[in-house]
mmCIF file of C-alpha atoms in Angstrom:
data_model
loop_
_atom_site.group_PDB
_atom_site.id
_atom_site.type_symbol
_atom_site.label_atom_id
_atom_site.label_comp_id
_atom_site.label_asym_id
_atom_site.label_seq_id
_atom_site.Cartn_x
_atom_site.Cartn_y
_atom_site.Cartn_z
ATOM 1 C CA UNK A 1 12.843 -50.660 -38.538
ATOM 2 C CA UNK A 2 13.177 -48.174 -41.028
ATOM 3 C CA UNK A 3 13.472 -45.094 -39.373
ATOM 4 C CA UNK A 4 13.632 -42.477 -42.581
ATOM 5 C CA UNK A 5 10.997 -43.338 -45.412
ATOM 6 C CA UNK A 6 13.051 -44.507 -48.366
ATOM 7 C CA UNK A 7 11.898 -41.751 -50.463
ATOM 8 C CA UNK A 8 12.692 -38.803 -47.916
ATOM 9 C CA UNK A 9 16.131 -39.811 -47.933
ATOM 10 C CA UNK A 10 16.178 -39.885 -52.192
ATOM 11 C CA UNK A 11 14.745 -36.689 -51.689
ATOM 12 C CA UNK A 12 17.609 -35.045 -49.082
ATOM 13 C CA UNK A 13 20.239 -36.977 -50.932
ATOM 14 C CA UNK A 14 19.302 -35.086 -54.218
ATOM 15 C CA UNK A 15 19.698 -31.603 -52.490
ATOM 16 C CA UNK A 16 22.910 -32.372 -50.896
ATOM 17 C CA UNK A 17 26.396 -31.729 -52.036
ATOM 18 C CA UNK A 18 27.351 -35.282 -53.895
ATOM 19 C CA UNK A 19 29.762 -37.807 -52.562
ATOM 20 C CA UNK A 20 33.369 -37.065 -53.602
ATOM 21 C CA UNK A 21 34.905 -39.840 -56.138
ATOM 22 C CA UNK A 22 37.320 -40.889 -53.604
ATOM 23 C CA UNK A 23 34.359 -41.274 -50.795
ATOM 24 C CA UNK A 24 32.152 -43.075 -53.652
ATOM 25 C CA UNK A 25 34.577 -45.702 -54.399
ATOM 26 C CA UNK A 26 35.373 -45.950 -50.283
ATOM 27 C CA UNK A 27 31.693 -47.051 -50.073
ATOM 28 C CA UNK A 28 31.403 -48.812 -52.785
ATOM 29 C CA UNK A 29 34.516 -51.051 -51.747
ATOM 30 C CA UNK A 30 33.131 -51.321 -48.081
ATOM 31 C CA UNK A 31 29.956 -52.712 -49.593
ATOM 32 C CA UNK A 32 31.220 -55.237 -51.619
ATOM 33 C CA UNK A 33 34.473 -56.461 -49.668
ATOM 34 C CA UNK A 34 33.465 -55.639 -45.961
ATOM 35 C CA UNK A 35 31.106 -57.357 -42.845
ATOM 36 C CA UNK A 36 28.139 -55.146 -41.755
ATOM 37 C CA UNK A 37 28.625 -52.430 -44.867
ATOM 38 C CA UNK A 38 25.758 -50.640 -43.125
ATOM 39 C CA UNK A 39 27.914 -49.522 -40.331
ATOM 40 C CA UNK A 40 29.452 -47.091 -43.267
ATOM 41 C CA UNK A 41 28.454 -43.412 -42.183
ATOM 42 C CA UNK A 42 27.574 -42.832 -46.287
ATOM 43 C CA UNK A 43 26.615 -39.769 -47.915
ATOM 44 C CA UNK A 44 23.812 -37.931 -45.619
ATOM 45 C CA UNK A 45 26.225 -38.549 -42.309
ATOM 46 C CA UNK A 46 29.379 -38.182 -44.230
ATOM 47 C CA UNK A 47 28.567 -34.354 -45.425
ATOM 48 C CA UNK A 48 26.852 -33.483 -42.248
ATOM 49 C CA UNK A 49 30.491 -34.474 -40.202
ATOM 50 C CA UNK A 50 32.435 -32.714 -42.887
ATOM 51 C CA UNK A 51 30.347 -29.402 -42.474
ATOM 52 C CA UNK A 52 30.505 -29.551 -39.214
ATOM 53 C CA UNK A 53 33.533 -30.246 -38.905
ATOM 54 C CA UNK A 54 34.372 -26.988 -41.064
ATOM 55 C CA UNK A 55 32.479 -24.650 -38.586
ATOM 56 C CA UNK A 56 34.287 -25.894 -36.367
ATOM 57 C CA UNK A 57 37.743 -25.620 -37.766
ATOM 58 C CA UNK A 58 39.256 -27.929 -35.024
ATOM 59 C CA UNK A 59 42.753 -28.304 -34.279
ATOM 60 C CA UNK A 60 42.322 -31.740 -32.822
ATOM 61 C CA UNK A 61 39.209 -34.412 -33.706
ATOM 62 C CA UNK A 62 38.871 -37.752 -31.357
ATOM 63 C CA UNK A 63 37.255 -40.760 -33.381
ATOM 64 C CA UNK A 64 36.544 -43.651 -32.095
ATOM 65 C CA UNK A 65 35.434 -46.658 -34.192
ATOM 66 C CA UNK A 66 37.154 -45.722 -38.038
ATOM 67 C CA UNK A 67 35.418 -48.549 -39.425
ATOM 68 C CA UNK A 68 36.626 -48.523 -43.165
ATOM 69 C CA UNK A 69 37.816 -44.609 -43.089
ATOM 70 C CA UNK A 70 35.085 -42.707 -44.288
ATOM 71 C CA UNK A 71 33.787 -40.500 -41.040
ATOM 72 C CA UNK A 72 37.657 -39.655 -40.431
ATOM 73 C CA UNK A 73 38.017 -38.177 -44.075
ATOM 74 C CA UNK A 74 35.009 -36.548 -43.910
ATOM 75 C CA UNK A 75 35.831 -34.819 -40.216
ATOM 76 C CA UNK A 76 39.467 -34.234 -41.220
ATOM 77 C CA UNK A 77 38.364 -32.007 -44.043
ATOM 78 C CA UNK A 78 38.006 -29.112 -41.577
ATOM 79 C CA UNK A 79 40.788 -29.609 -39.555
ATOM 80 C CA UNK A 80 42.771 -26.235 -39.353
ATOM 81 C CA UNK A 81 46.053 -25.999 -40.477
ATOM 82 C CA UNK A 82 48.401 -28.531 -38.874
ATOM 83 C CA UNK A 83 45.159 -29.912 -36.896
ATOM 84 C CA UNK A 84 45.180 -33.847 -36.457
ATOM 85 C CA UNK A 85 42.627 -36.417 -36.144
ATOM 86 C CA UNK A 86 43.044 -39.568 -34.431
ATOM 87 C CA UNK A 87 41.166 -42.868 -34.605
ATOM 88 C CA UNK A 88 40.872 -45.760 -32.961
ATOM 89 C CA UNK A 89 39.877 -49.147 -34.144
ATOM 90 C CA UNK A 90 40.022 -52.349 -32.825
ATOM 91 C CA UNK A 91 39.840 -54.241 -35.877
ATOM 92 C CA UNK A 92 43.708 -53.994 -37.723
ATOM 93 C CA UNK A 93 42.289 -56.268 -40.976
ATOM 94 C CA UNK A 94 40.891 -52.631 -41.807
ATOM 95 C CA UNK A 95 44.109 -50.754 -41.081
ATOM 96 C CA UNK A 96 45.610 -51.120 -44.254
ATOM 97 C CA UNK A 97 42.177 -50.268 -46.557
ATOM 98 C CA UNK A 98 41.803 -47.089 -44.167
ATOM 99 C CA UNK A 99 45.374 -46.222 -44.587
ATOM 100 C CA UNK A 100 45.053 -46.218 -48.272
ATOM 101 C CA UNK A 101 42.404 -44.168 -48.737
ATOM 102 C CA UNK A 102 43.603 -41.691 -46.227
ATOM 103 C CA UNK A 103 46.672 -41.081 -48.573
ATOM 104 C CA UNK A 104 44.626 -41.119 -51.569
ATOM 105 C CA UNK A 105 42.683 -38.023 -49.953
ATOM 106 C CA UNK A 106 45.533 -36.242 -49.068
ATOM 107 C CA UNK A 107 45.588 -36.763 -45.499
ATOM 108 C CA UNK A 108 47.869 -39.024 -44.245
ATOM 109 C CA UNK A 109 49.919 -35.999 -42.297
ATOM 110 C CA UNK A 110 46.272 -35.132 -40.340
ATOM 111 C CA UNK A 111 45.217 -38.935 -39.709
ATOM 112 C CA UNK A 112 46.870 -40.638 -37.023
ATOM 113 C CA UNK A 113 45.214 -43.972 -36.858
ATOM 114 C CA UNK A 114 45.712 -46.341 -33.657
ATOM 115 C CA UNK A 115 44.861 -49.930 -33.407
ATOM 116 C CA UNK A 116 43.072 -51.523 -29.833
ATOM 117 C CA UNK A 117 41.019 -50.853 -27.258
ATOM 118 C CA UNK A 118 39.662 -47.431 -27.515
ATOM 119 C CA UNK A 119 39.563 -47.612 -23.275
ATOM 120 C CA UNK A 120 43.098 -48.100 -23.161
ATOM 121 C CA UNK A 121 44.386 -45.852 -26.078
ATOM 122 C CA UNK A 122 42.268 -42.829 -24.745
ATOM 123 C CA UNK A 123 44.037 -42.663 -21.796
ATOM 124 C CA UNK A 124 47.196 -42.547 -23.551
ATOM 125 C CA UNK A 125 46.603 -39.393 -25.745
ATOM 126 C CA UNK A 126 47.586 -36.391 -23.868
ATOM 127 C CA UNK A 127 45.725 -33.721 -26.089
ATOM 128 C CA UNK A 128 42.583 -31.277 -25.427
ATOM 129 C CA UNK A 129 39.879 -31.967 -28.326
ATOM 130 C CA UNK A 130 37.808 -29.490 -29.805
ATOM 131 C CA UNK A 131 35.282 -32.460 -30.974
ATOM 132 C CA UNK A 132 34.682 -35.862 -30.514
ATOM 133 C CA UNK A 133 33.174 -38.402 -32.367
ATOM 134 C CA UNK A 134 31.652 -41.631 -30.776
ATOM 135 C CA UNK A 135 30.810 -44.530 -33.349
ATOM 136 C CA UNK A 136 32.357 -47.760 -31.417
ATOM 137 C CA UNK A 137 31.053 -50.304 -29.375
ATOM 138 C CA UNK A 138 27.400 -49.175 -27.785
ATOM 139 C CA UNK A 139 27.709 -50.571 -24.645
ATOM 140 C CA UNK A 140 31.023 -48.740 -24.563
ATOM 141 C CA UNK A 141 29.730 -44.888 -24.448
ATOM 142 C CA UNK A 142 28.708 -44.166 -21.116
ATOM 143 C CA UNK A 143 32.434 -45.119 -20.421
ATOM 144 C CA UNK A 144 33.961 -43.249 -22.974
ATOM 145 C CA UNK A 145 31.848 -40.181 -22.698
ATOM 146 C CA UNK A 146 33.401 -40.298 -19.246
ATOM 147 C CA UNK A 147 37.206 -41.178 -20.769
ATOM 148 C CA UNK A 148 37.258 -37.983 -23.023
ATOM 149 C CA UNK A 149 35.356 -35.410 -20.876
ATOM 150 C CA UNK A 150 38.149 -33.936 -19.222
ATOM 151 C CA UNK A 151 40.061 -33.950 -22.680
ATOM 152 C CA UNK A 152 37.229 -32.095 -24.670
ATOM 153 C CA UNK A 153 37.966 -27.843 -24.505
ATOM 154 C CA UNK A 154 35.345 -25.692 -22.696
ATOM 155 C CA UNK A 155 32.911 -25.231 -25.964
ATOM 156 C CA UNK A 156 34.135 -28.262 -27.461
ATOM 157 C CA UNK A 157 31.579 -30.997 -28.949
ATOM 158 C CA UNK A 158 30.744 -34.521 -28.744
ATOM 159 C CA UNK A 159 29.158 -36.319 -31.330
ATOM 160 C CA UNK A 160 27.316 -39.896 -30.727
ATOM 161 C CA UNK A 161 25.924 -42.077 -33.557
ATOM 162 C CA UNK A 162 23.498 -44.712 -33.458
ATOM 163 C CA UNK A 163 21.592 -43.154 -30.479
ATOM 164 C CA UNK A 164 18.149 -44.567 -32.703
ATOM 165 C CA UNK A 165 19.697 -48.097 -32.763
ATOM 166 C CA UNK A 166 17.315 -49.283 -36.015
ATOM 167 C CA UNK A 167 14.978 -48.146 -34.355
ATOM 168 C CA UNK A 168 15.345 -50.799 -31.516
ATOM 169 C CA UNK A 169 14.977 -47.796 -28.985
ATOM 170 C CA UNK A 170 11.624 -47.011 -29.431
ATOM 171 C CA UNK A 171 10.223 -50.778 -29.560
ATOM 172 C CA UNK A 172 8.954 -51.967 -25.478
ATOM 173 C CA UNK A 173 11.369 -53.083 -23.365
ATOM 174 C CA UNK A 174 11.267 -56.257 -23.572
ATOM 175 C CA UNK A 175 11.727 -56.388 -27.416
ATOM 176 C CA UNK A 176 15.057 -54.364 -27.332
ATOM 177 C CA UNK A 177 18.502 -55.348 -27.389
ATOM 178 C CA UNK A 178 21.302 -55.112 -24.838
ATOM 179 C CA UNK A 179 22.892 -52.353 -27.722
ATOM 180 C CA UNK A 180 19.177 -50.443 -27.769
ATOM 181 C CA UNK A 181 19.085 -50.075 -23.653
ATOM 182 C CA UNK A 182 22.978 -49.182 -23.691
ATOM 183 C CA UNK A 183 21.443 -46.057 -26.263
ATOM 184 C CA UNK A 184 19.018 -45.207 -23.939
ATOM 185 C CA UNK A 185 20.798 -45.414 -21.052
ATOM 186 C CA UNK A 186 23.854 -43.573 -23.058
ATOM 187 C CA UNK A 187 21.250 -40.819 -23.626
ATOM 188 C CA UNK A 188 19.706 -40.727 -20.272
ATOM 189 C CA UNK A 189 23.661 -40.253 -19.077
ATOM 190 C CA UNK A 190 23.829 -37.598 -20.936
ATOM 191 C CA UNK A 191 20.158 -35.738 -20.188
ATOM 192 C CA UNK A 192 21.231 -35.797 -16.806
ATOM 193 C CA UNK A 193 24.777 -34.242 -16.915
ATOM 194 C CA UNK A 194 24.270 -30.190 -15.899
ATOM 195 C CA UNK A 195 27.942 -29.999 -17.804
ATOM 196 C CA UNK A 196 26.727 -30.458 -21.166
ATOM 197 C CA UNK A 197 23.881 -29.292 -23.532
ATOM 198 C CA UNK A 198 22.502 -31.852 -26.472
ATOM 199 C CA UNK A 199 20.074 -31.925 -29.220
ATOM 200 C CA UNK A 200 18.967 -36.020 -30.376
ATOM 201 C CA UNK A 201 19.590 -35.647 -34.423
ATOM 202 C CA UNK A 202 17.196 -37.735 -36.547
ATOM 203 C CA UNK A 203 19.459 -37.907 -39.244
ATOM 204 C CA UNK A 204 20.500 -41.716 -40.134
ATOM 205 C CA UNK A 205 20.498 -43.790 -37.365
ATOM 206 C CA UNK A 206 20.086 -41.226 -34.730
ATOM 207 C CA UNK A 207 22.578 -38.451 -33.965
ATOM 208 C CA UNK A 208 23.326 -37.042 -30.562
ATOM 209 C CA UNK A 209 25.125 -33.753 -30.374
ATOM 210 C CA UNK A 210 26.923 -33.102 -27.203
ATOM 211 C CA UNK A 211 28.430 -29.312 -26.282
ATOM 212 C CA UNK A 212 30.428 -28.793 -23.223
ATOM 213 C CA UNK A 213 28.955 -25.933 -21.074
ATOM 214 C CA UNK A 214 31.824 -23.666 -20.060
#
């Protein structure tokens, strides 16, 4: 299902700040040499993490699911002064594409990129993020959103992609997939927990933005 008419995302692409070189070539190499190119965030998704990601000036930045690199250099362009990113991935045939663009843009020093299961490395960082970013396996969330909780600051944000699901979450029931009702139920999770505030983004393939409440 397509969820944004063709011609309203020309239109919002046209008014937005233009891909960098380095992020053009990223996507364009994704496309032609990668499975499932669409999981890319791309150019709409890509400047909306890096602004936020500026008005946020974190000092730390949770990703999980770096895919072929582009959301982390996007989010690690607002990372304060000695701030640090990590990612998680469980695919390592990506490591060494992601690597390689994250010294081309200057970040290798803020990207700290880990390879497994993002259950099992989560546990294992001993930091206190300022914002999360969710983008992994869907019927993963609900667990992760309650993996990083206790490690996101008072104020601090979580970001979930995919919420939308092509669409998939608005079909009936029985036409959805097992990743659609992990989305809803994700979001229902989330509606429900008096520790956070959220607003559903309809930008891409569904946003949901996440702030911890004290």
């Amino acid at each position: 299902m397509d969820i944004i008419p063709a011609a309203v995302e020309t239109f919002a692409e046209r008014y937005t700040s233009p891909e960098t070189d380095l992020l053009r070539r990223l996507n364009r190499e994704t496309y032609l040499k990668v499975d499932q190119p669409h999981m890319l965030s791309g150019h709409l998704q890509g400047q909306f993490l890096s602004l936020v990601s500026h008005m946020l000036q974190p000092q730390r930045i949770l990703e999980l699911g770096t895919y072929t690199g582009y959301s982390a250099i996007c989010l690690a362009q607002g990372l304060k002064e000695g701030g640090i990113l990590h990612t998680i991935d469980i695919n390592e045939e990506r490591e060494d594409m992601c690597l390689r663009y994250f010294e081309e843009a200057g970040l290798s020093e803020k990207i700290r990129m880990h390879i497994g299961k993002a259950a099992d490395i989560i546990n294992g960082l001993d930091e206190v993020f300022d914002l999360v970013f969710i983008d992994a396996d869907k019927a993963g969330y609900e667990r992760y959103y309650d993996q990083v909780w206790d490690k996101i600051r008072p104020g601090g944000f979580v970001l979930a992609d995919n919420v939308l699901f092509h669409g998939e979450t608005l079909e009936e029931p029985s036409k959805q997939s097992n990743n659609a009702r992990a989305m809803i139920s994700f979001c229902e999770k989330v509606a429900a927990d008096g520790r956070a505030e959220q607003l559903l983004l309809t930008l891409r393939d569904g946003l949901l933005i996440i702030r911890k409440i004290g």
